[in-house]
């Protein structure tokens, strides 16, 4: 099974291995001991839905007596939170999920998103009672607890990560925690640089509330302004109150930015997370475009100067949108998926398990369906100038995805350019070589400024090869 994972205990003296969880559909990880020495808590689930199944917080007997397909106790089942979700940011490095028990074992601390924020929580081990420890328009990306004090990394759309602390007590009963900031690493930088606070936007599509954000274009120009739509990857990740240099640079270039969490995004409960099952294109496209329509209707975006971009799954949806909607003047698709059959036949997540979880079919069991859901099948409809960015060492969505789309669009004589990035992986924009990350940001802003601010129609001049200078 795609993602199957069980927890084991190893006796360091005898080297005996005891299974703590076991089952044909178990996906458990990030274990932590309770102080009693006989109980282990972990995040995970027994996969019953699609690829975006929700992680819950479970407790298991360390002696292996719960290692059955139905064993263990689900502490968080009734809360519909999604610990372990992935928040998007090209600034903040995600530390990853973790759990920590209070000294008396009565509480477990963890982090999870809610309403676009990423917060710290604690849950009671006896009855699953839940308490929220932090609250704000921010992203808690990593944390640790010692002697009743939590130290955590906090960032926001206008603040890179800094270190904060708060006291929760050894027993979790210290009263309402009071956060205290310890560092201000970028104080000098922000005497020269101004970041713009996003404005929350909500729309309703097919009965679902879609949370989004709008960063207005900088400058004093009156009336509707150019707009770029940013689409996150995954598809089961989320945007939120986290920082992004790319968004801020576009706004500084006189281009507004809109981003949202379409159906399938994490952080809004299991039903919303499953809502893109067998629907990576049409439904999420409606969710994204509804936010654009609202901005146009409110006079905040110029309908004749719209752009769209996204990476990974966001590249898939970018490709899908420009093949099904002609409103965009420019587009950039990054580390994209153009051919769904190729996705499940190449790279580090190839195979039938993930395909079946997302679509109830594999490319070899239903090739006609996979042609239907592949953006490359509709490439003849693309009229939007498209920049295809892809890293040569990408083994998640292999570079053949970019080469195939570029080849077809060139055959149709469409306005397209291929940007091959050497020596980089799927994570170019997040953990790539610094000078290539800077160069990519220049290319993004120059591409959209050419079409949306300067109003040009032909492809822009080829960028200079600066080699990190």
GROMACS .gro file of C-alpha atoms in nm:
model
  469
    1UNK     CA    1   0.000   0.000   0.000
    2UNK     CA    2   0.125   0.350  -0.088
    3UNK     CA    3   0.264   0.505   0.232
    4UNK     CA    4   0.216   0.200   0.457
    5UNK     CA    5   0.412   0.240   0.779
    6UNK     CA    6   0.410   0.064   1.118
    7UNK     CA    7   0.581   0.136   1.451
    8UNK     CA    8   0.817  -0.109   1.622
    9UNK     CA    9   1.007  -0.114   1.952
   10UNK     CA   10   1.359  -0.258   1.963
   11UNK     CA   11   1.508  -0.382   2.291
   12UNK     CA   12   1.864  -0.247   2.279
   13UNK     CA   13   1.998  -0.532   2.496
   14UNK     CA   14   1.827  -0.834   2.341
   15UNK     CA   15   1.764  -0.676   2.001
   16UNK     CA   16   1.412  -0.819   2.013
   17UNK     CA   17   1.168  -0.634   1.786
   18UNK     CA   18   0.807  -0.583   1.894
   19UNK     CA   19   0.543  -0.453   1.655
   20UNK     CA   20   0.340  -0.176   1.819
   21UNK     CA   21   0.106  -0.129   1.520
   22UNK     CA   22   0.024  -0.377   1.249
   23UNK     CA   23  -0.236  -0.398   0.975
   24UNK     CA   24  -0.276  -0.414   0.599
   25UNK     CA   25  -0.380  -0.047   0.579
   26UNK     CA   26  -0.190   0.115   0.868
   27UNK     CA   27   0.006   0.437   0.819
   28UNK     CA   28   0.154   0.539   1.157
   29UNK     CA   29   0.460   0.742   1.245
   30UNK     CA   30   0.616   1.016   1.461
   31UNK     CA   31   0.595   0.813   1.784
   32UNK     CA   32   0.656   0.948   2.135
   33UNK     CA   33   0.669   0.774   2.472
   34UNK     CA   34   0.437   0.864   2.759
   35UNK     CA   35   0.615   0.899   3.095
   36UNK     CA   36   0.463   0.570   3.215
   37UNK     CA   37   0.706   0.386   2.986
   38UNK     CA   38   0.439   0.147   2.862
   39UNK     CA   39   0.238   0.368   2.623
   40UNK     CA   40   0.335   0.514   2.286
   41UNK     CA   41   0.145   0.792   2.111
   42UNK     CA   42   0.168   0.843   1.737
   43UNK     CA   43   0.015   1.020   1.440
   44UNK     CA   44  -0.150   0.824   1.164
   45UNK     CA   45  -0.452   0.645   1.031
   46UNK     CA   46  -0.582   0.322   0.884
   47UNK     CA   47  -0.635   0.422   0.526
   48UNK     CA   48  -1.002   0.414   0.433
   49UNK     CA   49  -1.039   0.702   0.189
   50UNK     CA   50  -0.822   0.862  -0.075
   51UNK     CA   51  -0.459   0.965  -0.069
   52UNK     CA   52  -0.540   1.258   0.161
   53UNK     CA   53  -0.656   1.049   0.458
   54UNK     CA   54  -0.642   1.247   0.782
   55UNK     CA   55  -0.382   1.181   1.051
   56UNK     CA   56  -0.521   1.138   1.402
   57UNK     CA   57  -0.343   1.114   1.734
   58UNK     CA   58  -0.343   0.756   1.869
   59UNK     CA   59  -0.217   0.574   2.178
   60UNK     CA   60  -0.082   0.218   2.171
   61UNK     CA   61   0.052  -0.032   2.422
   62UNK     CA   62   0.428  -0.061   2.381
   63UNK     CA   63   0.418  -0.435   2.455
   64UNK     CA   64   0.252  -0.500   2.120
   65UNK     CA   65  -0.090  -0.599   2.255
   66UNK     CA   66  -0.253  -0.336   2.030
   67UNK     CA   67  -0.070  -0.455   1.716
   68UNK     CA   68  -0.384  -0.566   1.536
   69UNK     CA   69  -0.576  -0.419   1.240
   70UNK     CA   70  -0.819  -0.253   1.486
   71UNK     CA   71  -0.597  -0.197   1.792
   72UNK     CA   72  -0.510   0.126   1.968
   73UNK     CA   73  -0.715   0.423   2.083
   74UNK     CA   74  -0.790   0.723   1.860
   75UNK     CA   75  -0.771   1.030   2.084
   76UNK     CA   76  -0.855   1.296   1.825
   77UNK     CA   77  -1.119   1.128   1.609
   78UNK     CA   78  -1.398   1.371   1.692
   79UNK     CA   79  -1.201   1.690   1.625
   80UNK     CA   80  -1.135   1.663   1.248
   81UNK     CA   81  -0.800   1.841   1.274
   82UNK     CA   82  -0.520   1.749   1.034
   83UNK     CA   83  -0.183   1.727   1.217
   84UNK     CA   84   0.103   1.651   0.982
   85UNK     CA   85  -0.034   1.875   0.707
   86UNK     CA   86   0.213   2.060   0.484
   87UNK     CA   87   0.204   2.441   0.477
   88UNK     CA   88   0.351   2.605   0.166
   89UNK     CA   89   0.624   2.868   0.196
   90UNK     CA   90   0.941   2.954   0.004
   91UNK     CA   91   1.085   3.115   0.319
   92UNK     CA   92   1.001   2.897   0.618
   93UNK     CA   93   1.153   2.548   0.636
   94UNK     CA   94   0.906   2.297   0.772
   95UNK     CA   95   1.053   2.096   1.060
   96UNK     CA   96   0.789   1.822   1.036
   97UNK     CA   97   0.532   1.662   1.270
   98UNK     CA   98   0.614   1.575   1.628
   99UNK     CA   99   0.444   1.488   1.955
  100UNK     CA  100   0.548   1.558   2.315
  101UNK     CA  101   0.390   1.451   2.645
  102UNK     CA  102   0.358   1.658   2.961
  103UNK     CA  103   0.557   1.533   3.260
  104UNK     CA  104   0.256   1.358   3.414
  105UNK     CA  105   0.140   1.212   3.081
  106UNK     CA  106  -0.198   1.385   3.097
  107UNK     CA  107  -0.145   1.597   2.782
  108UNK     CA  108   0.009   1.554   2.439
  109UNK     CA  109   0.133   1.863   2.255
  110UNK     CA  110   0.123   1.876   1.874
  111UNK     CA  111   0.071   2.119   1.585
  112UNK     CA  112  -0.200   2.137   1.318
  113UNK     CA  113  -0.355   2.394   1.082
  114UNK     CA  114  -0.689   2.567   1.122
  115UNK     CA  115  -0.841   2.843   0.906
  116UNK     CA  116  -0.513   2.896   0.722
  117UNK     CA  117  -0.304   2.931   1.040
  118UNK     CA  118  -0.070   2.664   1.178
  119UNK     CA  119  -0.109   2.637   1.555
  120UNK     CA  120   0.012   2.453   1.865
  121UNK     CA  121  -0.241   2.234   2.046
  122UNK     CA  122  -0.264   1.989   2.334
  123UNK     CA  123  -0.496   1.697   2.380
  124UNK     CA  124  -0.584   1.511   2.700
  125UNK     CA  125  -0.479   1.146   2.705
  126UNK     CA  126  -0.777   1.038   2.917
  127UNK     CA  127  -1.074   1.176   2.722
  128UNK     CA  128  -0.936   1.349   2.409
  129UNK     CA  129  -1.022   1.698   2.533
  130UNK     CA  130  -0.860   1.953   2.301
  131UNK     CA  131  -0.705   2.291   2.383
  132UNK     CA  132  -0.551   2.547   2.148
  133UNK     CA  133  -0.221   2.692   2.272
  134UNK     CA  134  -0.154   2.959   2.007
  135UNK     CA  135  -0.381   3.175   1.797
  136UNK     CA  136  -0.296   3.419   1.522
  137UNK     CA  137  -0.234   3.482   1.154
  138UNK     CA  138   0.090   3.286   1.158
  139UNK     CA  139   0.272   2.961   1.082
  140UNK     CA  140   0.423   2.758   1.368
  141UNK     CA  141   0.667   2.547   1.169
  142UNK     CA  142   0.869   2.375   1.440
  143UNK     CA  143   0.878   2.348   1.817
  144UNK     CA  144   1.020   2.165   2.119
  145UNK     CA  145   0.918   2.141   2.485
  146UNK     CA  146   1.134   2.107   2.797
  147UNK     CA  147   1.028   2.140   3.162
  148UNK     CA  148   0.689   2.283   3.071
  149UNK     CA  149   0.824   2.548   2.834
  150UNK     CA  150   0.760   2.535   2.458
  151UNK     CA  151   1.006   2.700   2.221
  152UNK     CA  152   0.872   2.741   1.870
  153UNK     CA  153   0.945   2.895   1.531
  154UNK     CA  154   0.682   3.142   1.418
  155UNK     CA  155   0.651   3.322   1.085
  156UNK     CA  156   0.377   3.516   0.909
  157UNK     CA  157   0.320   3.671   0.565
  158UNK     CA  158   0.521   3.976   0.671
  159UNK     CA  159   0.766   3.812   0.914
  160UNK     CA  160   1.032   3.549   0.843
  161UNK     CA  161   1.078   3.287   1.118
  162UNK     CA  162   1.176   3.394   1.468
  163UNK     CA  163   1.197   3.209   1.798
  164UNK     CA  164   0.917   3.239   2.053
  165UNK     CA  165   0.853   3.070   2.389
  166UNK     CA  166   0.561   3.013   2.622
  167UNK     CA  167   0.510   2.826   2.948
  168UNK     CA  168   0.252   2.548   2.960
  169UNK     CA  169   0.365   2.385   3.286
  170UNK     CA  170   0.489   2.031   3.339
  171UNK     CA  171   0.130   1.914   3.377
  172UNK     CA  172  -0.028   2.138   3.114
  173UNK     CA  173  -0.216   2.327   3.388
  174UNK     CA  174  -0.022   2.654   3.400
  175UNK     CA  175  -0.315   2.867   3.288
  176UNK     CA  176  -0.352   3.041   2.952
  177UNK     CA  177  -0.005   3.040   2.791
  178UNK     CA  178   0.147   3.381   2.712
  179UNK     CA  179   0.373   3.378   2.402
  180UNK     CA  180   0.697   3.575   2.424
  181UNK     CA  181   0.923   3.664   2.133
  182UNK     CA  182   1.296   3.597   2.180
  183UNK     CA  183   1.454   3.695   1.847
  184UNK     CA  184   1.422   3.951   1.570
  185UNK     CA  185   1.675   3.823   1.319
  186UNK     CA  186   1.567   4.044   1.029
  187UNK     CA  187   1.514   4.376   1.206
  188UNK     CA  188   1.785   4.548   1.002
  189UNK     CA  189   1.648   4.412   0.673
  190UNK     CA  190   1.303   4.550   0.743
  191UNK     CA  191   1.433   4.902   0.777
  192UNK     CA  192   1.479   4.879   0.398
  193UNK     CA  193   1.214   4.627   0.283
  194UNK     CA  194   0.838   4.653   0.318
  195UNK     CA  195   0.624   4.342   0.302
  196UNK     CA  196   0.252   4.362   0.234
  197UNK     CA  197  -0.009   4.196   0.455
  198UNK     CA  198  -0.251   3.974   0.261
  199UNK     CA  199  -0.624   4.035   0.280
  200UNK     CA  200  -0.836   3.729   0.351
  201UNK     CA  201  -1.094   3.649   0.083
  202UNK     CA  202  -1.375   3.393   0.106
  203UNK     CA  203  -1.586   3.251  -0.173
  204UNK     CA  204  -1.846   2.975  -0.196
  205UNK     CA  205  -1.827   2.713  -0.472
  206UNK     CA  206  -2.049   2.405  -0.496
  207UNK     CA  207  -2.159   2.465  -0.136
  208UNK     CA  208  -1.804   2.478   0.000
  209UNK     CA  209  -1.631   2.776   0.157
  210UNK     CA  210  -1.300   2.844  -0.016
  211UNK     CA  211  -1.045   3.043   0.185
  212UNK     CA  212  -0.810   3.267  -0.009
  213UNK     CA  213  -0.582   3.569   0.024
  214UNK     CA  214  -0.515   3.878  -0.185
  215UNK     CA  215  -0.196   4.085  -0.177
  216UNK     CA  216  -0.261   4.420  -0.350
  217UNK     CA  217  -0.013   4.549  -0.606
  218UNK     CA  218   0.227   4.810  -0.472
  219UNK     CA  219   0.206   5.164  -0.602
  220UNK     CA  220  -0.053   5.437  -0.618
  221UNK     CA  221  -0.213   5.357  -0.954
  222UNK     CA  222  -0.590   5.386  -0.942
  223UNK     CA  223  -0.840   5.132  -1.068
  224UNK     CA  224  -0.808   4.759  -1.131
  225UNK     CA  225  -0.451   4.628  -1.135
  226UNK     CA  226  -0.275   4.327  -1.288
  227UNK     CA  227  -0.317   4.001  -1.096
  228UNK     CA  228  -0.130   3.671  -1.080
  229UNK     CA  229  -0.303   3.363  -0.941
  230UNK     CA  230  -0.074   3.128  -0.745
  231UNK     CA  231  -0.175   2.758  -0.705
  232UNK     CA  232  -0.019   2.527  -0.448
  233UNK     CA  233   0.106   2.174  -0.501
  234UNK     CA  234   0.011   1.847  -0.339
  235UNK     CA  235  -0.275   1.852  -0.415
  236UNK     CA  236  -0.310   1.774  -0.043
  237UNK     CA  237  -0.115   2.065   0.107
  238UNK     CA  238  -0.228   2.418   0.196
  239UNK     CA  239  -0.158   2.786   0.163
  240UNK     CA  240  -0.209   3.006   0.465
  241UNK     CA  241  -0.068   3.278   0.687
  242UNK     CA  242   0.291   3.194   0.588
  243UNK     CA  243   0.554   3.406   0.411
  244UNK     CA  244   0.637   3.391   0.039
  245UNK     CA  245   0.910   3.596  -0.130
  246UNK     CA  246   0.759   3.520  -0.471
  247UNK     CA  247   0.424   3.671  -0.377
  248UNK     CA  248   0.587   3.979  -0.226
  249UNK     CA  249   0.815   4.036  -0.526
  250UNK     CA  250   0.522   4.018  -0.766
  251UNK     CA  251   0.331   4.270  -0.553
  252UNK     CA  252   0.637   4.497  -0.546
  253UNK     CA  253   0.648   4.477  -0.928
  254UNK     CA  254   0.298   4.623  -0.945
  255UNK     CA  255   0.111   4.292  -0.976
  256UNK     CA  256  -0.149   4.179  -0.723
  257UNK     CA  257  -0.142   3.818  -0.605
  258UNK     CA  258  -0.431   3.586  -0.527
  259UNK     CA  259  -0.392   3.243  -0.371
  260UNK     CA  260  -0.643   3.005  -0.216
  261UNK     CA  261  -0.703   2.653  -0.090
  262UNK     CA  262  -0.924   2.472  -0.344
  263UNK     CA  263  -1.098   2.144  -0.266
  264UNK     CA  264  -0.846   1.874  -0.178
  265UNK     CA  265  -0.638   2.112   0.037
  266UNK     CA  266  -0.544   2.014   0.391
  267UNK     CA  267  -0.653   2.192   0.706
  268UNK     CA  268  -1.030   2.199   0.656
  269UNK     CA  269  -1.127   1.848   0.763
  270UNK     CA  270  -1.148   1.511   0.597
  271UNK     CA  271  -1.451   1.578   0.374
  272UNK     CA  272  -1.289   1.884   0.215
  273UNK     CA  273  -0.960   1.696   0.177
  274UNK     CA  274  -1.138   1.416  -0.013
  275UNK     CA  275  -1.345   1.652  -0.228
  276UNK     CA  276  -1.105   1.635  -0.524
  277UNK     CA  277  -1.123   1.255  -0.547
  278UNK     CA  278  -1.124   1.173  -0.920
  279UNK     CA  279  -1.136   1.549  -0.980
  280UNK     CA  280  -0.796   1.718  -1.008
  281UNK     CA  281  -0.911   1.956  -1.282
  282UNK     CA  282  -1.265   2.091  -1.320
  283UNK     CA  283  -1.370   2.128  -0.955
  284UNK     CA  284  -1.048   2.285  -0.823
  285UNK     CA  285  -1.043   2.512  -1.130
  286UNK     CA  286  -1.388   2.644  -1.034
  287UNK     CA  287  -1.268   2.708  -0.679
  288UNK     CA  288  -0.965   2.908  -0.799
  289UNK     CA  289  -1.149   3.105  -1.066
  290UNK     CA  290  -1.431   3.199  -0.829
  291UNK     CA  291  -1.181   3.400  -0.626
  292UNK     CA  292  -1.054   3.569  -0.943
  293UNK     CA  293  -1.409   3.653  -1.050
  294UNK     CA  294  -1.475   3.813  -0.710
  295UNK     CA  295  -1.163   4.029  -0.732
  296UNK     CA  296  -1.259   4.144  -1.081
  297UNK     CA  297  -1.615   4.217  -0.969
  298UNK     CA  298  -1.482   4.421  -0.675
  299UNK     CA  299  -1.265   4.630  -0.906
  300UNK     CA  300  -0.939   4.498  -0.757
  301UNK     CA  301  -0.815   4.302  -1.059
  302UNK     CA  302  -0.803   4.395  -1.426
  303UNK     CA  303  -0.972   4.117  -1.628
  304UNK     CA  304  -0.746   4.197  -1.925
  305UNK     CA  305  -0.423   4.160  -1.724
  306UNK     CA  306  -0.446   3.823  -1.549
  307UNK     CA  307  -0.172   3.565  -1.503
  308UNK     CA  308  -0.162   3.219  -1.346
  309UNK     CA  309   0.118   3.002  -1.207
  310UNK     CA  310   0.173   2.705  -0.980
  311UNK     CA  311   0.413   2.426  -0.899
  312UNK     CA  312   0.381   2.046  -0.896
  313UNK     CA  313   0.005   1.985  -0.868
  314UNK     CA  314  -0.023   2.364  -0.903
  315UNK     CA  315   0.155   2.319  -1.237
  316UNK     CA  316  -0.098   2.052  -1.331
  317UNK     CA  317  -0.387   2.288  -1.253
  318UNK     CA  318  -0.215   2.576  -1.434
  319UNK     CA  319  -0.187   2.356  -1.743
  320UNK     CA  320  -0.550   2.249  -1.706
  321UNK     CA  321  -0.675   2.606  -1.664
  322UNK     CA  322  -0.497   2.757  -1.967
  323UNK     CA  323  -0.632   2.469  -2.179
  324UNK     CA  324  -0.989   2.529  -2.060
  325UNK     CA  325  -1.009   2.906  -2.000
  326UNK     CA  326  -0.881   3.184  -2.226
  327UNK     CA  327  -0.888   3.476  -1.982
  328UNK     CA  328  -0.518   3.470  -1.888
  329UNK     CA  329  -0.261   3.685  -2.067
  330UNK     CA  330   0.039   3.489  -1.933
  331UNK     CA  331   0.111   3.168  -1.742
  332UNK     CA  332   0.406   2.988  -1.584
  333UNK     CA  333   0.388   2.617  -1.502
  334UNK     CA  334   0.656   2.486  -1.264
  335UNK     CA  335   0.772   2.125  -1.197
  336UNK     CA  336   0.441   2.038  -1.354
  337UNK     CA  337   0.232   1.737  -1.448
  338UNK     CA  338   0.111   1.739  -1.808
  339UNK     CA  339   0.072   1.363  -1.867
  340UNK     CA  340  -0.097   1.169  -1.587
  341UNK     CA  341   0.012   0.834  -1.724
  342UNK     CA  342   0.376   0.947  -1.705
  343UNK     CA  343   0.325   1.062  -1.346
  344UNK     CA  344   0.235   0.714  -1.226
  345UNK     CA  345   0.494   0.535  -1.440
  346UNK     CA  346   0.806   0.742  -1.358
  347UNK     CA  347   0.962   0.908  -1.056
  348UNK     CA  348   0.971   0.835  -0.685
  349UNK     CA  349   0.594   0.798  -0.635
  350UNK     CA  350   0.520   0.586  -0.941
  351UNK     CA  351   0.303   0.276  -0.918
  352UNK     CA  352  -0.059   0.182  -0.882
  353UNK     CA  353  -0.127   0.247  -0.512
  354UNK     CA  354  -0.137   0.626  -0.523
  355UNK     CA  355  -0.316   0.621  -0.860
  356UNK     CA  356  -0.590   0.398  -0.717
  357UNK     CA  357  -0.623   0.612  -0.404
  358UNK     CA  358  -0.671   0.932  -0.604
  359UNK     CA  359  -0.863   0.803  -0.907
  360UNK     CA  360  -0.987   0.445  -0.842
  361UNK     CA  361  -0.794   0.342  -1.153
  362UNK     CA  362  -0.443   0.309  -1.292
  363UNK     CA  363  -0.312   0.418  -1.632
  364UNK     CA  364  -0.287   0.057  -1.741
  365UNK     CA  365  -0.635  -0.041  -1.620
  366UNK     CA  366  -0.811   0.262  -1.774
  367UNK     CA  367  -0.584   0.438  -2.028
  368UNK     CA  368  -0.876   0.632  -2.181
  369UNK     CA  369  -0.958   0.791  -1.846
  370UNK     CA  370  -0.596   0.894  -1.792
  371UNK     CA  371  -0.588   1.061  -2.132
  372UNK     CA  372  -0.906   1.245  -2.034
  373UNK     CA  373  -0.754   1.385  -1.712
  374UNK     CA  374  -0.417   1.478  -1.867
  375UNK     CA  375  -0.374   1.847  -1.957
  376UNK     CA  376  -0.155   1.753  -2.254
  377UNK     CA  377  -0.465   1.603  -2.419
  378UNK     CA  378  -0.602   1.958  -2.451
  379UNK     CA  379  -0.279   2.132  -2.555
  380UNK     CA  380  -0.431   2.233  -2.889
  381UNK     CA  381  -0.661   2.469  -2.696
  382UNK     CA  382  -0.378   2.658  -2.524
  383UNK     CA  383  -0.338   3.016  -2.647
  384UNK     CA  384  -0.186   3.173  -2.334
  385UNK     CA  385   0.191   3.245  -2.349
  386UNK     CA  386   0.335   2.974  -2.127
  387UNK     CA  387   0.672   2.949  -1.952
  388UNK     CA  388   0.751   2.588  -1.851
  389UNK     CA  389   1.000   2.570  -1.563
  390UNK     CA  390   1.143   2.231  -1.467
  391UNK     CA  391   1.451   2.103  -1.283
  392UNK     CA  392   1.662   1.837  -1.451
  393UNK     CA  393   1.705   1.630  -1.132
  394UNK     CA  394   1.335   1.628  -1.045
  395UNK     CA  395   1.238   1.268  -0.963
  396UNK     CA  396   0.891   1.352  -0.831
  397UNK     CA  397   0.748   1.491  -1.155
  398UNK     CA  398   1.020   1.400  -1.401
  399UNK     CA  399   1.142   1.647  -1.661
  400UNK     CA  400   0.973   1.446  -1.934
  401UNK     CA  401   0.651   1.617  -1.821
  402UNK     CA  402   0.794   1.953  -1.930
  403UNK     CA  403   0.958   1.819  -2.246
  404UNK     CA  404   0.634   1.654  -2.361
  405UNK     CA  405   0.422   1.965  -2.309
  406UNK     CA  406   0.681   2.189  -2.473
  407UNK     CA  407   0.708   1.957  -2.775
  408UNK     CA  408   0.333   1.948  -2.833
  409UNK     CA  409   0.288   2.325  -2.790
  410UNK     CA  410   0.579   2.395  -3.023
  411UNK     CA  411   0.423   2.165  -3.281
  412UNK     CA  412   0.105   2.371  -3.257
  413UNK     CA  413   0.319   2.689  -3.282
  414UNK     CA  414   0.193   2.823  -2.952
  415UNK     CA  415   0.384   3.092  -2.756
  416UNK     CA  416   0.586   2.871  -2.520
  417UNK     CA  417   0.930   2.867  -2.362
  418UNK     CA  418   1.108   2.587  -2.171
  419UNK     CA  419   1.327   2.681  -1.876
  420UNK     CA  420   1.548   2.382  -1.784
  421UNK     CA  421   1.717   2.424  -1.446
  422UNK     CA  422   2.037   2.219  -1.408
  423UNK     CA  423   2.138   2.030  -1.094
  424UNK     CA  424   1.814   2.106  -0.908
  425UNK     CA  425   1.528   1.888  -0.782
  426UNK     CA  426   1.154   1.918  -0.724
  427UNK     CA  427   1.233   2.153  -0.435
  428UNK     CA  428   1.412   2.425  -0.632
  429UNK     CA  429   1.202   2.711  -0.492
  430UNK     CA  430   1.223   2.588  -0.132
  431UNK     CA  431   1.566   2.436  -0.079
  432UNK     CA  432   1.750   2.485  -0.407
  433UNK     CA  433   2.090   2.646  -0.452
  434UNK     CA  434   2.047   3.007  -0.334
  435UNK     CA  435   2.159   3.177  -0.656
  436UNK     CA  436   1.922   2.961  -0.861
  437UNK     CA  437   1.634   3.045  -0.628
  438UNK     CA  438   1.713   3.414  -0.676
  439UNK     CA  439   1.737   3.368  -1.051
  440UNK     CA  440   1.402   3.187  -1.058
  441UNK     CA  441   1.237   3.476  -0.872
  442UNK     CA  442   1.377   3.718  -1.131
  443UNK     CA  443   1.239   3.506  -1.414
  444UNK     CA  444   0.893   3.487  -1.252
  445UNK     CA  445   0.863   3.861  -1.200
  446UNK     CA  446   1.011   3.948  -1.541
  447UNK     CA  447   0.776   3.708  -1.723
  448UNK     CA  448   0.460   3.846  -1.571
  449UNK     CA  449   0.573   4.210  -1.577
  450UNK     CA  450   0.640   4.175  -1.953
  451UNK     CA  451   0.283   4.068  -2.028
  452UNK     CA  452   0.075   4.221  -1.748
  453UNK     CA  453   0.249   4.550  -1.661
  454UNK     CA  454   0.422   4.642  -1.987
  455UNK     CA  455   0.137   4.497  -2.194
  456UNK     CA  456   0.361   4.327  -2.450
  457UNK     CA  457   0.237   4.034  -2.659
  458UNK     CA  458   0.545   3.858  -2.799
  459UNK     CA  459   0.773   3.646  -2.583
  460UNK     CA  460   1.018   3.851  -2.376
  461UNK     CA  461   1.391   3.849  -2.452
  462UNK     CA  462   1.574   3.545  -2.321
  463UNK     CA  463   1.699   3.608  -1.966
  464UNK     CA  464   2.068   3.664  -1.914
  465UNK     CA  465   2.265   3.374  -1.771
  466UNK     CA  466   2.400   3.539  -1.460
  467UNK     CA  467   2.554   3.229  -1.301
  468UNK     CA  468   2.471   3.348  -0.952
  469UNK     CA  469   2.588   3.708  -1.004
   0.00000   0.00000   0.00000
